[in-house]
């Protein structure tokens, strides 16, 4: 068919764009969750003046944070 030079061997996927043999040695290690999230006591908003007393951070995501609070 004329495109034999562009085909890869059956069962072997081509390497991702930009990947080469030396890339794995130069990548930085992934940050641990404790490195990427500030401590809850430093990063909590000052919302204790109202009805709820903020006790801590439960989690965080792309749209914001989830805080644990007590209704007083």
mmCIF file of N, CA and C in Angstrom:
data_model
loop_
_atom_site.group_PDB
_atom_site.id
_atom_site.type_symbol
_atom_site.label_atom_id
_atom_site.label_comp_id
_atom_site.label_asym_id
_atom_site.label_seq_id
_atom_site.Cartn_x
_atom_site.Cartn_y
_atom_site.Cartn_z
ATOM 1 N N UNK A 1 0.791 -1.184 0.000
ATOM 2 C CA UNK A 1 0.000 0.000 0.000
ATOM 3 C C UNK A 1 0.845 1.265 0.000
ATOM 4 N N UNK A 2 2.139 1.151 0.176
ATOM 5 C CA UNK A 2 3.001 2.313 0.102
ATOM 6 C C UNK A 2 3.317 2.973 1.427
ATOM 7 N N UNK A 3 2.624 2.624 2.515
ATOM 8 C CA UNK A 3 2.858 3.251 3.812
ATOM 9 C C UNK A 3 3.581 2.318 4.771
ATOM 10 N N UNK A 4 4.232 1.302 4.284
ATOM 11 C CA UNK A 4 4.887 0.329 5.150
ATOM 12 C C UNK A 4 5.922 0.977 6.064
ATOM 13 N N UNK A 5 6.569 2.053 5.650
ATOM 14 C CA UNK A 5 7.584 2.714 6.465
ATOM 15 C C UNK A 5 7.020 3.440 7.667
ATOM 16 N N UNK A 6 5.722 3.774 7.672
ATOM 17 C CA UNK A 6 5.095 4.490 8.779
ATOM 18 C C UNK A 6 4.449 3.565 9.800
ATOM 19 N N UNK A 7 4.428 2.301 9.547
ATOM 20 C CA UNK A 7 3.771 1.361 10.449
ATOM 21 C C UNK A 7 4.713 0.946 11.567
ATOM 22 N N UNK A 8 4.134 0.671 12.723
ATOM 23 C CA UNK A 8 4.922 0.141 13.837
ATOM 24 C C UNK A 8 4.722 -1.362 13.894
ATOM 25 N N UNK A 9 5.620 -2.028 14.582
ATOM 26 C CA UNK A 9 5.516 -3.476 14.725
ATOM 27 C C UNK A 9 4.245 -3.808 15.494
ATOM 28 N N UNK A 10 3.537 -4.830 15.063
ATOM 29 C CA UNK A 10 2.276 -5.195 15.690
ATOM 30 C C UNK A 10 2.496 -5.534 17.163
ATOM 31 N N UNK A 11 1.672 -4.925 18.050
ATOM 32 C CA UNK A 11 1.761 -5.196 19.473
ATOM 33 C C UNK A 11 2.668 -4.246 20.230
ATOM 34 N N UNK A 12 3.368 -3.366 19.554
ATOM 35 C CA UNK A 12 4.256 -2.419 20.225
ATOM 36 C C UNK A 12 3.764 -1.008 19.932
ATOM 37 N N UNK A 13 3.436 -0.265 20.964
ATOM 38 C CA UNK A 13 2.961 1.108 20.793
ATOM 39 C C UNK A 13 4.153 2.046 20.653
ATOM 40 N N UNK A 14 4.016 3.096 19.867
ATOM 41 C CA UNK A 14 5.106 4.064 19.747
ATOM 42 C C UNK A 14 5.297 4.830 21.052
ATOM 43 N N UNK A 15 6.476 5.374 21.272
ATOM 44 C CA UNK A 15 6.761 6.167 22.472
ATOM 45 C C UNK A 15 5.961 7.461 22.425
ATOM 46 N N UNK A 16 5.561 8.004 23.579
ATOM 47 C CA UNK A 16 4.838 9.274 23.610
ATOM 48 C C UNK A 16 5.674 10.396 23.005
ATOM 49 N N UNK A 17 5.008 11.421 22.507
ATOM 50 C CA UNK A 17 5.694 12.558 21.908
ATOM 51 C C UNK A 17 6.683 13.159 22.901
ATOM 52 N N UNK A 18 7.887 13.380 22.486
ATOM 53 C CA UNK A 18 8.908 14.010 23.315
ATOM 54 C C UNK A 18 9.622 13.066 24.263
ATOM 55 N N UNK A 19 9.237 11.804 24.320
ATOM 56 C CA UNK A 19 9.876 10.866 25.241
ATOM 57 C C UNK A 19 11.149 10.319 24.612
ATOM 58 N N UNK A 20 12.156 10.164 25.432
ATOM 59 C CA UNK A 20 13.378 9.503 24.985
ATOM 60 C C UNK A 20 13.913 8.668 26.133
ATOM 61 N N UNK A 21 14.962 7.943 25.907
ATOM 62 C CA UNK A 21 15.487 7.015 26.911
ATOM 63 C C UNK A 21 15.963 7.721 28.169
ATOM 64 N N UNK A 22 16.436 8.964 28.092
ATOM 65 C CA UNK A 22 16.981 9.652 29.255
ATOM 66 C C UNK A 22 15.972 10.440 30.058
ATOM 67 N N UNK A 23 14.730 10.499 29.645
ATOM 68 C CA UNK A 23 13.736 11.328 30.325
ATOM 69 C C UNK A 23 13.441 10.846 31.735
ATOM 70 N N UNK A 24 13.347 9.556 31.955
ATOM 71 C CA UNK A 24 12.964 9.031 33.265
ATOM 72 C C UNK A 24 13.938 9.448 34.354
ATOM 73 N N UNK A 25 15.213 9.609 34.031
ATOM 74 C CA UNK A 25 16.198 9.984 35.038
ATOM 75 C C UNK A 25 16.133 11.459 35.403
ATOM 76 N N UNK A 26 15.523 12.292 34.571
ATOM 77 C CA UNK A 26 15.527 13.732 34.823
ATOM 78 C C UNK A 26 14.232 14.254 35.408
ATOM 79 N N UNK A 27 13.201 13.420 35.516
ATOM 80 C CA UNK A 27 11.936 13.873 36.067
ATOM 81 C C UNK A 27 12.044 14.025 37.580
ATOM 82 N N UNK A 28 11.423 15.070 38.112
ATOM 83 C CA UNK A 28 11.409 15.285 39.557
ATOM 84 C C UNK A 28 10.418 14.314 40.192
ATOM 85 N N UNK A 29 10.677 13.872 41.423
ATOM 86 C CA UNK A 29 9.731 12.978 42.081
ATOM 87 C C UNK A 29 8.430 13.714 42.384
ATOM 88 N N UNK A 30 7.337 12.969 42.437
ATOM 89 C CA UNK A 30 6.041 13.562 42.748
ATOM 90 C C UNK A 30 6.036 14.060 44.185
ATOM 91 N N UNK A 31 5.361 15.174 44.407
ATOM 92 C CA UNK A 31 5.260 15.735 45.754
ATOM 93 C C UNK A 31 4.312 14.883 46.584
ATOM 94 N N UNK A 32 4.643 14.706 47.838
ATOM 95 C CA UNK A 32 3.754 13.966 48.720
ATOM 96 C C UNK A 32 2.598 14.878 49.120
ATOM 97 N N UNK A 33 1.451 14.321 49.527
ATOM 98 C CA UNK A 33 0.314 15.158 49.911
ATOM 99 C C UNK A 33 0.648 16.155 51.007
ATOM 100 N N UNK A 34 1.537 15.800 51.928
ATOM 101 C CA UNK A 34 1.888 16.727 52.999
ATOM 102 C C UNK A 34 2.699 17.906 52.479
ATOM 103 N N UNK A 35 3.443 17.725 51.379
ATOM 104 C CA UNK A 35 4.212 18.822 50.802
ATOM 105 C C UNK A 35 3.328 19.809 50.057
ATOM 106 N N UNK A 36 2.269 19.332 49.417
ATOM 107 C CA UNK A 36 1.461 20.190 48.566
ATOM 108 C C UNK A 36 0.324 20.881 49.305
ATOM 109 N N UNK A 37 -0.057 20.407 50.485
ATOM 110 C CA UNK A 37 -1.155 21.012 51.224
ATOM 111 C C UNK A 37 -0.615 21.719 52.463
ATOM 112 N N UNK A 38 -0.923 22.998 52.618
ATOM 113 C CA UNK A 38 -0.485 23.703 53.822
ATOM 114 C C UNK A 38 -1.203 23.151 55.042
ATOM 115 N N UNK A 39 -0.645 23.372 56.217
ATOM 116 C CA UNK A 39 -1.290 22.858 57.419
ATOM 117 C C UNK A 39 -2.639 23.537 57.601
ATOM 118 N N UNK A 40 -3.602 22.800 58.113
ATOM 119 C CA UNK A 40 -4.965 23.314 58.243
ATOM 120 C C UNK A 40 -5.032 24.511 59.176
ATOM 121 N N UNK A 41 -4.232 24.533 60.224
ATOM 122 C CA UNK A 41 -4.298 25.632 61.179
ATOM 123 C C UNK A 41 -3.840 26.951 60.576
ATOM 124 N N UNK A 42 -2.907 26.928 59.627
ATOM 125 C CA UNK A 42 -2.426 28.161 59.002
ATOM 126 C C UNK A 42 -3.345 28.660 57.904
ATOM 127 N N UNK A 43 -4.035 27.749 57.205
ATOM 128 C CA UNK A 43 -4.758 28.137 56.008
ATOM 129 C C UNK A 43 -6.266 28.307 56.197
ATOM 130 N N UNK A 44 -6.800 28.104 57.390
ATOM 131 C CA UNK A 44 -8.238 28.214 57.594
ATOM 132 C C UNK A 44 -8.672 29.674 57.621
ATOM 133 N N UNK A 45 -9.830 29.971 57.034
ATOM 134 C CA UNK A 45 -10.326 31.343 57.059
ATOM 135 C C UNK A 45 -10.820 31.718 58.446
ATOM 136 N N UNK A 46 -10.880 32.988 58.719
ATOM 137 C CA UNK A 46 -11.348 33.480 60.017
ATOM 138 C C UNK A 46 -12.869 33.594 59.983
ATOM 139 N N UNK A 47 -13.569 32.487 60.137
ATOM 140 C CA UNK A 47 -15.029 32.462 60.090
ATOM 141 C C UNK A 47 -15.640 32.167 61.457
ATOM 142 N N UNK A 48 -14.875 32.260 62.515
ATOM 143 C CA UNK A 48 -15.353 31.892 63.844
ATOM 144 C C UNK A 48 -16.299 32.926 64.455
ATOM 145 N N UNK A 49 -16.529 34.045 63.805
ATOM 146 C CA UNK A 49 -17.363 35.101 64.375
ATOM 147 C C UNK A 49 -18.846 34.815 64.253
ATOM 148 N N UNK A 50 -19.242 33.922 63.373
ATOM 149 C CA UNK A 50 -20.654 33.648 63.137
ATOM 150 C C UNK A 50 -21.166 32.475 63.935
ATOM 151 N N UNK A 51 -22.121 31.801 63.364
ATOM 152 C CA UNK A 51 -22.802 30.688 64.007
ATOM 153 C C UNK A 51 -21.936 29.446 64.098
ATOM 154 N N UNK A 52 -21.001 29.271 63.166
ATOM 155 C CA UNK A 52 -20.192 28.057 63.087
ATOM 156 C C UNK A 52 -18.764 28.298 63.560
ATOM 157 N N UNK A 53 -18.213 27.333 64.257
ATOM 158 C CA UNK A 53 -16.817 27.369 64.694
ATOM 159 C C UNK A 53 -16.050 26.387 63.816
ATOM 160 N N UNK A 54 -15.100 26.900 63.032
ATOM 161 C CA UNK A 54 -14.308 26.062 62.137
ATOM 162 C C UNK A 54 -13.356 25.212 62.965
ATOM 163 N N UNK A 55 -13.361 23.901 62.721
ATOM 164 C CA UNK A 55 -12.512 22.982 63.465
ATOM 165 C C UNK A 55 -11.340 22.457 62.654
ATOM 166 N N UNK A 56 -11.448 22.441 61.352
ATOM 167 C CA UNK A 56 -10.352 21.930 60.538
ATOM 168 C C UNK A 56 -10.774 21.730 59.098
ATOM 169 N N UNK A 57 -9.809 21.357 58.293
ATOM 170 C CA UNK A 57 -10.053 21.095 56.878
ATOM 171 C C UNK A 57 -10.228 19.601 56.663
ATOM 172 N N UNK A 58 -11.297 19.219 55.976
ATOM 173 C CA UNK A 58 -11.570 17.817 55.675
ATOM 174 C C UNK A 58 -10.895 17.426 54.368
ATOM 175 N N UNK A 59 -10.954 18.308 53.375
ATOM 176 C CA UNK A 59 -10.358 18.016 52.076
ATOM 177 C C UNK A 59 -10.348 19.243 51.192
ATOM 178 N N UNK A 60 -9.752 19.074 49.994
ATOM 179 C CA UNK A 60 -9.731 20.175 49.028
ATOM 180 C C UNK A 60 -9.733 19.593 47.641
ATOM 181 N N UNK A 61 -10.212 20.408 46.708
ATOM 182 C CA UNK A 61 -10.290 19.957 45.325
ATOM 183 C C UNK A 61 -10.227 21.139 44.384
ATOM 184 N N UNK A 62 -10.583 20.920 43.147
ATOM 185 C CA UNK A 62 -10.491 21.948 42.127
ATOM 186 C C UNK A 62 -11.443 23.109 42.329
ATOM 187 N N UNK A 63 -12.530 22.909 43.035
ATOM 188 C CA UNK A 63 -13.512 23.974 43.229
ATOM 189 C C UNK A 63 -13.459 24.588 44.619
ATOM 190 N N UNK A 64 -12.605 24.129 45.491
ATOM 191 C CA UNK A 64 -12.518 24.735 46.816
ATOM 192 C C UNK A 64 -12.119 23.746 47.889
ATOM 193 N N UNK A 65 -12.403 24.138 49.138
ATOM 194 C CA UNK A 65 -12.050 23.317 50.295
ATOM 195 C C UNK A 65 -13.302 22.909 51.048
ATOM 196 N N UNK A 66 -13.222 21.805 51.757
ATOM 197 C CA UNK A 66 -14.301 21.341 52.622
ATOM 198 C C UNK A 66 -13.806 21.475 54.049
ATOM 199 N N UNK A 67 -14.539 22.242 54.845
ATOM 200 C CA UNK A 67 -14.144 22.507 56.221
ATOM 201 C C UNK A 67 -15.079 21.790 57.183
ATOM 202 N N UNK A 68 -14.514 21.335 58.296
ATOM 203 C CA UNK A 68 -15.312 20.757 59.374
ATOM 204 C C UNK A 68 -15.660 21.908 60.315
ATOM 205 N N UNK A 69 -16.943 22.015 60.679
ATOM 206 C CA UNK A 69 -17.375 23.108 61.549
ATOM 207 C C UNK A 69 -18.369 22.587 62.575
ATOM 208 N N UNK A 70 -18.484 23.325 63.649
ATOM 209 C CA UNK A 70 -19.431 22.986 64.711
ATOM 210 C C UNK A 70 -20.470 24.096 64.808
ATOM 211 N N UNK A 71 -21.730 23.714 64.848
ATOM 212 C CA UNK A 71 -22.834 24.667 64.979
ATOM 213 C C UNK A 71 -22.975 25.018 66.454
ATOM 214 N N UNK A 72 -22.698 26.266 66.782
ATOM 215 C CA UNK A 72 -22.759 26.679 68.199
ATOM 216 C C UNK A 72 -23.908 27.598 68.479
#
